[in-house]
CSV table of C-alpha atoms and ligand atoms in Angstrom, one decimal:
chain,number,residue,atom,x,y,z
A,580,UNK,CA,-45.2,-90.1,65.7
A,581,UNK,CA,-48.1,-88.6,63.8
A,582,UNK,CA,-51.5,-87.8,65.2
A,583,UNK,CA,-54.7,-87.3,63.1
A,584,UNK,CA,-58.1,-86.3,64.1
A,585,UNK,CA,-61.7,-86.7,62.2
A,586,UNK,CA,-65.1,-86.2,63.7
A,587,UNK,CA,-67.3,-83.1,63.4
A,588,UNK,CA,-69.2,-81.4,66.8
A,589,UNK,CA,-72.7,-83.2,66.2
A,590,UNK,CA,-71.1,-86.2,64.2
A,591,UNK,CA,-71.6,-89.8,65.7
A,592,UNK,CA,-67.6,-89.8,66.5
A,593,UNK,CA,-64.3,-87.8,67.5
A,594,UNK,CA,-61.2,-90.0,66.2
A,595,UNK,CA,-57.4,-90.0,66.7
A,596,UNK,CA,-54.9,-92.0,64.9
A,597,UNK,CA,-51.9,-92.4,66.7
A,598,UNK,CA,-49.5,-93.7,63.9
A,599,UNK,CA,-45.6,-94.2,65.2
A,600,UNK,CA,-46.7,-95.0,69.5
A,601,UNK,CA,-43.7,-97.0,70.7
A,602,UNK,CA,-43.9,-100.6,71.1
A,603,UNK,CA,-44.4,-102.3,75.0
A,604,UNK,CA,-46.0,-99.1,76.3
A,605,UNK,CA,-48.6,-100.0,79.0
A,606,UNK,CA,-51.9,-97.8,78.0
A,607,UNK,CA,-54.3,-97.1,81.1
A,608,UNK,CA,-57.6,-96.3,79.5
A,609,UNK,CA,-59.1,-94.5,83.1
A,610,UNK,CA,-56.2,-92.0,82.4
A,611,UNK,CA,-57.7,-91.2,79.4
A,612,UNK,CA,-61.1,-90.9,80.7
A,613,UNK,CA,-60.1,-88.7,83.3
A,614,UNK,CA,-58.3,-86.5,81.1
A,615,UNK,CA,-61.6,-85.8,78.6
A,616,UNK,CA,-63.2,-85.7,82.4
A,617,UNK,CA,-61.2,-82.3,83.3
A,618,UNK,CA,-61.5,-81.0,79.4
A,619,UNK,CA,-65.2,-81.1,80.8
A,620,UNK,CA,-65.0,-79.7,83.7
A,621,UNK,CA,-65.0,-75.8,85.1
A,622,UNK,CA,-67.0,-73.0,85.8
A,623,UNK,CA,-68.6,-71.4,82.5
A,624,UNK,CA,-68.7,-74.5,80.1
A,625,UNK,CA,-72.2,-74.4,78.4
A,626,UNK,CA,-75.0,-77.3,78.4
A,627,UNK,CA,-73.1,-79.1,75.8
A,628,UNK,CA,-71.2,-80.4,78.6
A,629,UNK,CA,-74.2,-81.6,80.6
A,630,UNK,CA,-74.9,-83.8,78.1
A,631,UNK,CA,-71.8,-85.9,77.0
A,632,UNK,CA,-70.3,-88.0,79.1
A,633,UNK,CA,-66.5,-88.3,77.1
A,634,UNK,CA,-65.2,-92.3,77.4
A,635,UNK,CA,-62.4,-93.5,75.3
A,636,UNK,CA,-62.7,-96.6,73.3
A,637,UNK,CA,-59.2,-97.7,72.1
A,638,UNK,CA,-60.2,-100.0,69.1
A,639,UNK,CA,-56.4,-101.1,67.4
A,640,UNK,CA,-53.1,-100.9,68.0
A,641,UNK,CA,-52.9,-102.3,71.6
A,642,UNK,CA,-52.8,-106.2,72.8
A,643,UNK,CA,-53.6,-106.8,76.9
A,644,UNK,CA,-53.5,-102.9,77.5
A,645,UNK,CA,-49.9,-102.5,76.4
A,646,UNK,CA,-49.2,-101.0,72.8
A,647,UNK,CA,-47.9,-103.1,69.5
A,648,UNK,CA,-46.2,-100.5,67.9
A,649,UNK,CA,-48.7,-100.4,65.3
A,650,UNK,CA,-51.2,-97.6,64.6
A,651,UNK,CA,-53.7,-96.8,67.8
A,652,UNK,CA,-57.2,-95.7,67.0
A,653,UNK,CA,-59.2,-93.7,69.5
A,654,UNK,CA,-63.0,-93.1,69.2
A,655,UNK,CA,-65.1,-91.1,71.9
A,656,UNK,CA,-68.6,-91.3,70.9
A,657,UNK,CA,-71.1,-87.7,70.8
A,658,UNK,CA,-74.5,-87.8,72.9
A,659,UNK,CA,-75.3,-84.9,71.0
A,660,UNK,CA,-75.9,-86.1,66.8
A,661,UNK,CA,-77.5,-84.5,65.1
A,662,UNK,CA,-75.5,-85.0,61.6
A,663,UNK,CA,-74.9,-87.9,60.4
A,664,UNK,CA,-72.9,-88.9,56.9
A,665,UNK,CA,-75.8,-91.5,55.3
A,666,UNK,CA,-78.7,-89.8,56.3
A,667,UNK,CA,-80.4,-86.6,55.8
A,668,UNK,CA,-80.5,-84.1,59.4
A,669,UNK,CA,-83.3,-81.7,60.2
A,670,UNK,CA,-81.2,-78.9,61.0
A,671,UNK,CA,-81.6,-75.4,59.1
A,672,UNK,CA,-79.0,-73.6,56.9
A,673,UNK,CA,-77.1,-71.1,58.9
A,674,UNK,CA,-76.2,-68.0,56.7
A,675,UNK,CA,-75.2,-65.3,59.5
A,676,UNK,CA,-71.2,-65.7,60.5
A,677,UNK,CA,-70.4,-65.0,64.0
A,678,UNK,CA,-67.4,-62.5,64.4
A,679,UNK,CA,-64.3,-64.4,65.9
A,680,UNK,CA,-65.4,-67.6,64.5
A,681,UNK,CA,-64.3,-69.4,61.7
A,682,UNK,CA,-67.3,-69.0,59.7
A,683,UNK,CA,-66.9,-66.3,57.4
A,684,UNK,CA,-63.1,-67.2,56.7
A,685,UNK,CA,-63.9,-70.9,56.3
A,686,UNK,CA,-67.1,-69.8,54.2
A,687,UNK,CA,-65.0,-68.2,51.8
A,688,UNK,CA,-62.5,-70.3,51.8
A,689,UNK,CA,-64.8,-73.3,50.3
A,690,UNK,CA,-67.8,-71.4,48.9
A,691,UNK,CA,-69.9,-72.4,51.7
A,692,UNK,CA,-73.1,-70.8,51.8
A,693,UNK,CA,-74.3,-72.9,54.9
A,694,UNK,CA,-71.8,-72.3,58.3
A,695,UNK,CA,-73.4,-75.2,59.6
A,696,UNK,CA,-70.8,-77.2,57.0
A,697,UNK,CA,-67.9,-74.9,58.9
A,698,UNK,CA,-68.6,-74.6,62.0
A,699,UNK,CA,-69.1,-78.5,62.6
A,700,UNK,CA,-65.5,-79.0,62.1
A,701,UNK,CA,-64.3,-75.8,63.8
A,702,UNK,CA,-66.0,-76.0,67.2
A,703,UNK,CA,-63.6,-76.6,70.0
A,704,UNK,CA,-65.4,-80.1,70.3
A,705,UNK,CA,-62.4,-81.7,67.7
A,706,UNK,CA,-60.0,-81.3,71.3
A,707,UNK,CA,-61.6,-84.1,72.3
A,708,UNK,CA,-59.5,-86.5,70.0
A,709,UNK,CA,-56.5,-84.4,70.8
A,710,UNK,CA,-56.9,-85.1,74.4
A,711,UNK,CA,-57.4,-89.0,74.2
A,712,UNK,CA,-53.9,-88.8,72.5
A,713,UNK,CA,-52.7,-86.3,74.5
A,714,UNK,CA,-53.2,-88.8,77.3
A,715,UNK,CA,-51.7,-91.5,76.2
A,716,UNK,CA,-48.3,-89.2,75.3
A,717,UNK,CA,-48.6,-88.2,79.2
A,718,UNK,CA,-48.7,-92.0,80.0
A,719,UNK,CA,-45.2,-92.7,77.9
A,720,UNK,CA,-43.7,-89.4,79.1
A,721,UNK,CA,-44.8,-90.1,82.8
A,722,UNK,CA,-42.2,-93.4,82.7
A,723,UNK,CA,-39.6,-90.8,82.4
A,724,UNK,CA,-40.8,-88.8,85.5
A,725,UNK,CA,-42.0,-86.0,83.4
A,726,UNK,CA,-45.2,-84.5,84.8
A,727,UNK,CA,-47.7,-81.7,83.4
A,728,UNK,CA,-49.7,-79.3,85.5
A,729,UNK,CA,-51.2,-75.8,85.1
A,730,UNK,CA,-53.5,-72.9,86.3
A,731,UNK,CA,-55.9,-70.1,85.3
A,732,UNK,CA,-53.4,-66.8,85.5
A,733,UNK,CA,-55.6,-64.4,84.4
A,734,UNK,CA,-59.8,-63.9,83.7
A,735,UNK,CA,-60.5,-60.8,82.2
A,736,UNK,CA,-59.5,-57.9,84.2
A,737,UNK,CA,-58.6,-60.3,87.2
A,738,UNK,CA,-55.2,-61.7,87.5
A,739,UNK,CA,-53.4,-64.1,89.7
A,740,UNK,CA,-51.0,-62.3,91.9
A,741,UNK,CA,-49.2,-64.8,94.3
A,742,UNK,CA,-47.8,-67.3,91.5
A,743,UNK,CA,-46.8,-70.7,92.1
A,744,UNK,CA,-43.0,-72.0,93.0
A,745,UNK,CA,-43.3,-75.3,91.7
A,746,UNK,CA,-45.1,-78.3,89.6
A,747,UNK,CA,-45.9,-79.8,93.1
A,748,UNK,CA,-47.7,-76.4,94.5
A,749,UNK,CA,-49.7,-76.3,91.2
A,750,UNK,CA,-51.0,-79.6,91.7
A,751,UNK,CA,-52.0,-79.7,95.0
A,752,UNK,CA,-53.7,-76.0,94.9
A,753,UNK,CA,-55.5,-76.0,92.3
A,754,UNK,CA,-56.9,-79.7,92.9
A,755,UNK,CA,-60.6,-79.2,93.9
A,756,UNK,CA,-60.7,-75.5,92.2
A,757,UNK,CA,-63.7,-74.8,89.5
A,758,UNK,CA,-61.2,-72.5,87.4
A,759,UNK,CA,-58.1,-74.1,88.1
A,760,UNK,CA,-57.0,-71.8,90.2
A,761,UNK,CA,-54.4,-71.8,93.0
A,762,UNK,CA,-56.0,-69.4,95.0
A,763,UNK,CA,-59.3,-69.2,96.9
A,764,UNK,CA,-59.6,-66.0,97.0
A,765,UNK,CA,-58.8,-65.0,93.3
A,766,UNK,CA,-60.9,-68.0,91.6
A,767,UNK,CA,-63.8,-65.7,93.3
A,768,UNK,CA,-62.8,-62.8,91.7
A,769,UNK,CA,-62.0,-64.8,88.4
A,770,UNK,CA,-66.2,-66.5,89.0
A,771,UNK,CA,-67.7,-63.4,89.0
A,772,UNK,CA,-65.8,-62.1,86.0
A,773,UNK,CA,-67.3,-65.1,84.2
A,774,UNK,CA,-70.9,-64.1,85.9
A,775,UNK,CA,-70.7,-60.4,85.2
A,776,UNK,CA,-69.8,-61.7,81.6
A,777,UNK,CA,-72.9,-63.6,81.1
A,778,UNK,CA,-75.6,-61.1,82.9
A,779,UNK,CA,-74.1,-58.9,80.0
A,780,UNK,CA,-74.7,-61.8,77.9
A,781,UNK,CA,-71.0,-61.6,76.6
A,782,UNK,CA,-68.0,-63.7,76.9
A,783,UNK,CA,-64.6,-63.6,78.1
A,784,UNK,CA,-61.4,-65.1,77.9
A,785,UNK,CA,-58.0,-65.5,80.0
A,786,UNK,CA,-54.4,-66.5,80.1
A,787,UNK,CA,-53.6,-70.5,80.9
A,788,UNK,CA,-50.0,-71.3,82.6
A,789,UNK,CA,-48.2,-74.4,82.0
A,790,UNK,CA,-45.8,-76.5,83.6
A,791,UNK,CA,-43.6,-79.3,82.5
A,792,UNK,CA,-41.4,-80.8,84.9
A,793,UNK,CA,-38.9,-83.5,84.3
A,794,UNK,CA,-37.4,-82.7,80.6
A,795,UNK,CA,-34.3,-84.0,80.4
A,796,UNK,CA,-31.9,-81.3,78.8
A,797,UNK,CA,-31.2,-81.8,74.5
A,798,UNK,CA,-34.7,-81.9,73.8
A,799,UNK,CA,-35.4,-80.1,70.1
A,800,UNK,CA,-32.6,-79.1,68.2
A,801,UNK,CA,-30.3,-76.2,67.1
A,802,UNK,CA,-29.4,-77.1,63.8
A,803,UNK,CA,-32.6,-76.1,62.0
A,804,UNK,CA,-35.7,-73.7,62.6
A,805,UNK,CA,-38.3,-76.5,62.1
A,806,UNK,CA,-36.8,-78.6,64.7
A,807,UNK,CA,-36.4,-76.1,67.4
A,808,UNK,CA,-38.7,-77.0,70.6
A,809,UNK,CA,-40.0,-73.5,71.0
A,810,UNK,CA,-41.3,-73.4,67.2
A,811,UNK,CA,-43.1,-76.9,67.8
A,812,UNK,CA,-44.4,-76.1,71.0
A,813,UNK,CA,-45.6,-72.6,70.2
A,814,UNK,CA,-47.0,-74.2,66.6
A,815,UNK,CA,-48.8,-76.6,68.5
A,816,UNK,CA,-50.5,-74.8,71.2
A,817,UNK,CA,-51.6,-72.0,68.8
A,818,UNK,CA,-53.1,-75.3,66.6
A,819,UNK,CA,-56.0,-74.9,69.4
A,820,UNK,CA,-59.0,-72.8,68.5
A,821,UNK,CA,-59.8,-69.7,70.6
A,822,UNK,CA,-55.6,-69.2,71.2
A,823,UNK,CA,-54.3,-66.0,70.1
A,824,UNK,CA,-51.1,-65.7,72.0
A,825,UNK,CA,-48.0,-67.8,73.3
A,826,UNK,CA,-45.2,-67.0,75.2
A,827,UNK,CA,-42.4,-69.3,76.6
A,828,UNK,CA,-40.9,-67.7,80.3
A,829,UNK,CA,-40.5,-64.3,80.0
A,830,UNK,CA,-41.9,-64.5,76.3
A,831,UNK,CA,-43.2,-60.6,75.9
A,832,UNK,CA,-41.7,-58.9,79.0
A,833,UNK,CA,-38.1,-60.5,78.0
A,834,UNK,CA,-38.3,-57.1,75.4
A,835,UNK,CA,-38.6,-54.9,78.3
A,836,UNK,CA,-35.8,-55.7,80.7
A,837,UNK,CA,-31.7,-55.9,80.2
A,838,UNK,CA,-30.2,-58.8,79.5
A,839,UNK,CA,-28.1,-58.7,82.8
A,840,UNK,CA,-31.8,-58.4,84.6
A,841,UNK,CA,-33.4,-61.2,82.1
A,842,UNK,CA,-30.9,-64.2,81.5
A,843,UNK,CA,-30.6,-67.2,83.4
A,844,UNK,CA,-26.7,-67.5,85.5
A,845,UNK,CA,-25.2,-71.0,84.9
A,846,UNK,CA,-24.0,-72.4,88.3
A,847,UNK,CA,-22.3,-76.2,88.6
A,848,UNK,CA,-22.2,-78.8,91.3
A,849,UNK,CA,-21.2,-82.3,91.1
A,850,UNK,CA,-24.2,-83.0,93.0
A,851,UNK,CA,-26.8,-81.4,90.8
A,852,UNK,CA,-24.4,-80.9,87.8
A,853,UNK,CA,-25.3,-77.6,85.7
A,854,UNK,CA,-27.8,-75.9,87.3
A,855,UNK,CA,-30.2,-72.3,87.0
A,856,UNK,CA,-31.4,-70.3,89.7
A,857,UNK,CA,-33.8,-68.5,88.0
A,858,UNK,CA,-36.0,-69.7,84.7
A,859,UNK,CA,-36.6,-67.3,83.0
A,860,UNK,CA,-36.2,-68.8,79.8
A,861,UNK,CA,-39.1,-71.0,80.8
A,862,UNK,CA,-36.6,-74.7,79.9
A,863,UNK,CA,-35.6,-73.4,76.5
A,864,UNK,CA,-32.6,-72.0,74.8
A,865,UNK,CA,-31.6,-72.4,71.7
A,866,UNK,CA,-34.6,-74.2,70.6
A,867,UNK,CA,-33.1,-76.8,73.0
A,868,UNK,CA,-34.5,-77.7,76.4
A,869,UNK,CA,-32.1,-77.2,79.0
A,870,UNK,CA,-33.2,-79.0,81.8
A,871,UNK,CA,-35.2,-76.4,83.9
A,872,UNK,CA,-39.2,-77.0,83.3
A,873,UNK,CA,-40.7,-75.9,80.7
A,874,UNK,CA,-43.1,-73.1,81.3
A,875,UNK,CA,-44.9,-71.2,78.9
A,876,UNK,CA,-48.5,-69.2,78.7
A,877,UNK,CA,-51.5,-69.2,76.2
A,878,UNK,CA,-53.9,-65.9,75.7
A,879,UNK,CA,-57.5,-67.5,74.7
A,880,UNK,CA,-59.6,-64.5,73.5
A,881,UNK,CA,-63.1,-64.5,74.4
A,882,UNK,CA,-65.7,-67.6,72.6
A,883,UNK,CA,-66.8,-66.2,69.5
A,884,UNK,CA,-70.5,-66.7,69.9
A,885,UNK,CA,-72.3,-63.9,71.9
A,886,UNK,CA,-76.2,-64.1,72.9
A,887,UNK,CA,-76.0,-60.2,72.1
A,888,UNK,CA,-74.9,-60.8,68.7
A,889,UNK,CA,-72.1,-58.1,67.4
A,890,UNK,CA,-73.1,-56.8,63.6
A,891,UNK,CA,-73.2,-59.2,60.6
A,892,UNK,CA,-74.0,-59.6,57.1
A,893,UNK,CA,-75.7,-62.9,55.9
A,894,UNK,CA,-74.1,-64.4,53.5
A,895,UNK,CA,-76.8,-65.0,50.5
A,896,UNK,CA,-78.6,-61.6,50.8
A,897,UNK,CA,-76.0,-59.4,52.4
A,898,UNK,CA,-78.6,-57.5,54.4
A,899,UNK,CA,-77.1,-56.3,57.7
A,900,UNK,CA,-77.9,-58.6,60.3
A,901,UNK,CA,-76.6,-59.8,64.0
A,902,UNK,CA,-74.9,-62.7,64.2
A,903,UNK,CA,-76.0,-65.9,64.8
A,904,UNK,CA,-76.6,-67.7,67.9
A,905,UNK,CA,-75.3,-71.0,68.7
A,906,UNK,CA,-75.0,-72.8,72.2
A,907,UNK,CA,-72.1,-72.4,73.5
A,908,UNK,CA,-69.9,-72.0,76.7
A,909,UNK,CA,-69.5,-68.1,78.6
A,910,UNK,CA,-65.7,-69.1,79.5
A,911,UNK,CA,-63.8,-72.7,79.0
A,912,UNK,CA,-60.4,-71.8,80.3
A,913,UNK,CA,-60.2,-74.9,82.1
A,914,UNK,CA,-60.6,-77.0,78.9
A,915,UNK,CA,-58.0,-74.8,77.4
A,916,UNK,CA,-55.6,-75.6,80.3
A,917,UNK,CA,-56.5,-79.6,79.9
A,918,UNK,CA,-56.2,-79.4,76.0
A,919,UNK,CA,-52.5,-77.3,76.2
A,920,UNK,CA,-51.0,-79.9,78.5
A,921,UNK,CA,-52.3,-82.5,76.3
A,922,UNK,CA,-51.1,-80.7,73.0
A,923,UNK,CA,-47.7,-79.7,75.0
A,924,UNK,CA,-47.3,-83.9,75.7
A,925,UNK,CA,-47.8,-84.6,71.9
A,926,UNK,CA,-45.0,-82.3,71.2
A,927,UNK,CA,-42.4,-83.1,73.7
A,928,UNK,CA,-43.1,-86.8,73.3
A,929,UNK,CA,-42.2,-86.3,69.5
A,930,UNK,CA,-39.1,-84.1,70.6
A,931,UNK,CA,-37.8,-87.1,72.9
A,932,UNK,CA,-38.7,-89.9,70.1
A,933,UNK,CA,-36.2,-88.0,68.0
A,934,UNK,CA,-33.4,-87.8,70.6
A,935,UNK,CA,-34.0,-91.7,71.8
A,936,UNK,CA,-35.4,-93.8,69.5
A,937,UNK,CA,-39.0,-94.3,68.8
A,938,UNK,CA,-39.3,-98.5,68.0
A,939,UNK,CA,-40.2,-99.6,71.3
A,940,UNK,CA,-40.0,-98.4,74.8
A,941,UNK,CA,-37.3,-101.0,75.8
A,942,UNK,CA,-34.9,-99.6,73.6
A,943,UNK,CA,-35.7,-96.0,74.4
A,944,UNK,CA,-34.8,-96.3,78.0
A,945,UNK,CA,-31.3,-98.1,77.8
A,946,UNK,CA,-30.7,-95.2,75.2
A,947,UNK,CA,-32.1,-92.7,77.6
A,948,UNK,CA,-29.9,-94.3,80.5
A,949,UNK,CA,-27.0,-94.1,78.5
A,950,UNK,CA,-27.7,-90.6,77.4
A,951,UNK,CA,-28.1,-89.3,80.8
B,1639,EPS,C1,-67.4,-78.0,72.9
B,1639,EPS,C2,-68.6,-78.4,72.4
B,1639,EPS,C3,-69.4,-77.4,71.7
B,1639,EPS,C4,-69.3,-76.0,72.3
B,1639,EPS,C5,-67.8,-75.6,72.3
B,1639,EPS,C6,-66.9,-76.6,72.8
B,1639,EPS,O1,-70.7,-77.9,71.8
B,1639,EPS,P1,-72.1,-77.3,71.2
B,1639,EPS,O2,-71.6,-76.4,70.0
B,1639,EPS,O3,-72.9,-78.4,70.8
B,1639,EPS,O4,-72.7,-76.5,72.3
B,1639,EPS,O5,-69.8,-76.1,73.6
B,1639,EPS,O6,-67.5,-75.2,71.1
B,1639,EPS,C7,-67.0,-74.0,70.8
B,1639,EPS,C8,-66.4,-73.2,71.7
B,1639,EPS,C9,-67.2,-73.5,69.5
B,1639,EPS,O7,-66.8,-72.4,69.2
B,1639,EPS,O8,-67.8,-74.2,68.7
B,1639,EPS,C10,-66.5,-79.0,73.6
B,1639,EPS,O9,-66.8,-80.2,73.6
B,1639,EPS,O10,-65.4,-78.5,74.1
């Protein structure tokens, strides 16, 4: 399966291309809808968010809401143009890069001497398309009882200290939460972070756990580095903008322990057949998942654009000058945990086409049945 997205922040259109979907899969659109709903959602976003109101429209590749086989185009349609590809906008050059952001790198890179030509592509916004087929991975995955859930672990300083024991806990706790949070108490602690940020008109960022329950073990493979779940996954969820860092269980701490402290005991019953007690290695060894859920954590750093503006240079005169300023959200963690699940559901959908066929989804149960 391949996925492509087009559309630029203030363009008429965000677009996927799902190219390679299985055949007979039933596609619920409102699952869709409520997916770019939460990528919407949480305490922080910017007015951006006030204004669009993200709807799928699925325009090919699907017959009486149940998929052909045959390529799947997604469109969600901006509120907010204000480019367009025929017609001339009203919008001023912008020659100040923010720090953080990809505008001087990008600027560079294509002899741009107007960000605005950058940073319409760059913006966060493009998740949108990776969401609506995000969703519609969750939907295929979902007939295999594998389920996706997570929560804000960390805002700035303030980090969650009572974790979670299970998908099921992380669902229910952090289901009427503004920071996807599982606790009351912290999410307080984690809002006024995100207040304190903006009196100082700065920004801050946080760390995003998810969960992915229901893998069946073989997923990924051993035989070569570009195959190996943990490379895909990790690839994948450092594809979104505003990621800096990915770990998968223990990722970073693993370097501090023993391994007798660290690795996960195999145990066997002919009731639950091999089995972990602990999992650490967050469902992955080898580059293989091995049954236990996947787990793994994201570092977003804080949103590049500040309303006080760190130092910059402009890029025609190269006077000093602060950065520019652009609209834009104090904290989105909560999109970040929305877009990782749906970037996570890409990958393991493309991990399980490999290992069970990928024509139609008929033929991918019975060899999934016979597998198990
Ligand atoms: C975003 C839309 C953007 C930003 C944000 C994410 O809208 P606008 O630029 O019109 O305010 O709010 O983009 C960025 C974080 C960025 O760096 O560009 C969205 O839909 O998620």
């Amino acid at each position: 399966m391949r996925i492509l997205t087009a559309g630029e922040s203030h363009g008429e259109y965000n677009v996927a291309i799902v190219e390679g979907f299985p055949k007979g899969v039933k596609v619920d659109k409102a699952f869709i809808d409520q997916e770019l709903k939460r990528r919407m959602s949480g305490y922080g976003r910017g007015k951006r968010m006030g204004i669009e109101k993200d709807e799928v429209k699925i325009v090919s590749g699907m017959r009486n809401k149940v998929t052909l086989g045959s390529p799947i185009a997604l469109l969600v349609k901006n509120k907010d143009v204000r480019i367009f590809s025929q017609k001339k906008d009203v919008l001023a050059a912008l020659a100040v890069p923010r720090p953080a952001h990809a505008d001087l790198a990008a600027a560079l890179k294509y002899g741009e001497t107007d960000i605005r030509n950058i940073l319409e592509r760059a913006s966060a916004r493009e998740t949108v398309a990776r969401v609506a087929a995000g969703a519609m991975c969750k939907q295929f995955l979902s007939a295999f009882g594998i389920k996706f859930a997570s929560f804000t672990l960390s805002i700035g300083k303030t980090t969650l200290a009572d974790l979670p024991k299970d998908i099921s806990e992380i669902i229910r706790k952090t289901k009427n939460s503004r920071l996807n949070c599982t606790d009351k108490e912290v999410e307080k602690l984690m809002i006024k972070e995100i207040q304190d940020a903006q009196h100082q008109k700065d920004s801050v960022g946080g760390v995003v756990e998810v969960w992915i329950d229901g893998v069946p073990a073989g997923l990924g493979s051993v035989m070569h580095y570009d195959r190996r779940l943990d490379a895909s996954l990790a690839g994948a969820i450092m594809s979104i903008p505003a990621v800096k860092g990915v770990e998968i269980g223990l990722g970073f701490h693993y370097a501090f322990r023993h391994g007798s402290k660290s690795h996960d005991a195999i145990f066997y019953n002919s009731h639950k057949g091999f089995y972990r007690k602990t999992n650490n290695s967050g469902g992955i060894e080898g580059g293989v998942s091995n049954g236990s859920p996947i787990v793994f954590r994201l570092a977003m750093k804080p949103i590049a654009t500040l309303r006080k503006p760190l130092e910059s240079v402009n890029l025609r005169t190269k006077r000093k000058t602060p950065a520019s300023v652009e609209r834009s959200d104090i904290c989105a963690i909560v999109a970040m945990a929305v877009i990782a699940e749906n970037m996570a559901a890409i990958q393991i959908m493309n991990a399980f086409l490999e290992k069970f066929g990928c024509d139609s989804l008929k033929e991918i149960k019975t060899n999934y049945c016979n597998y198990l």
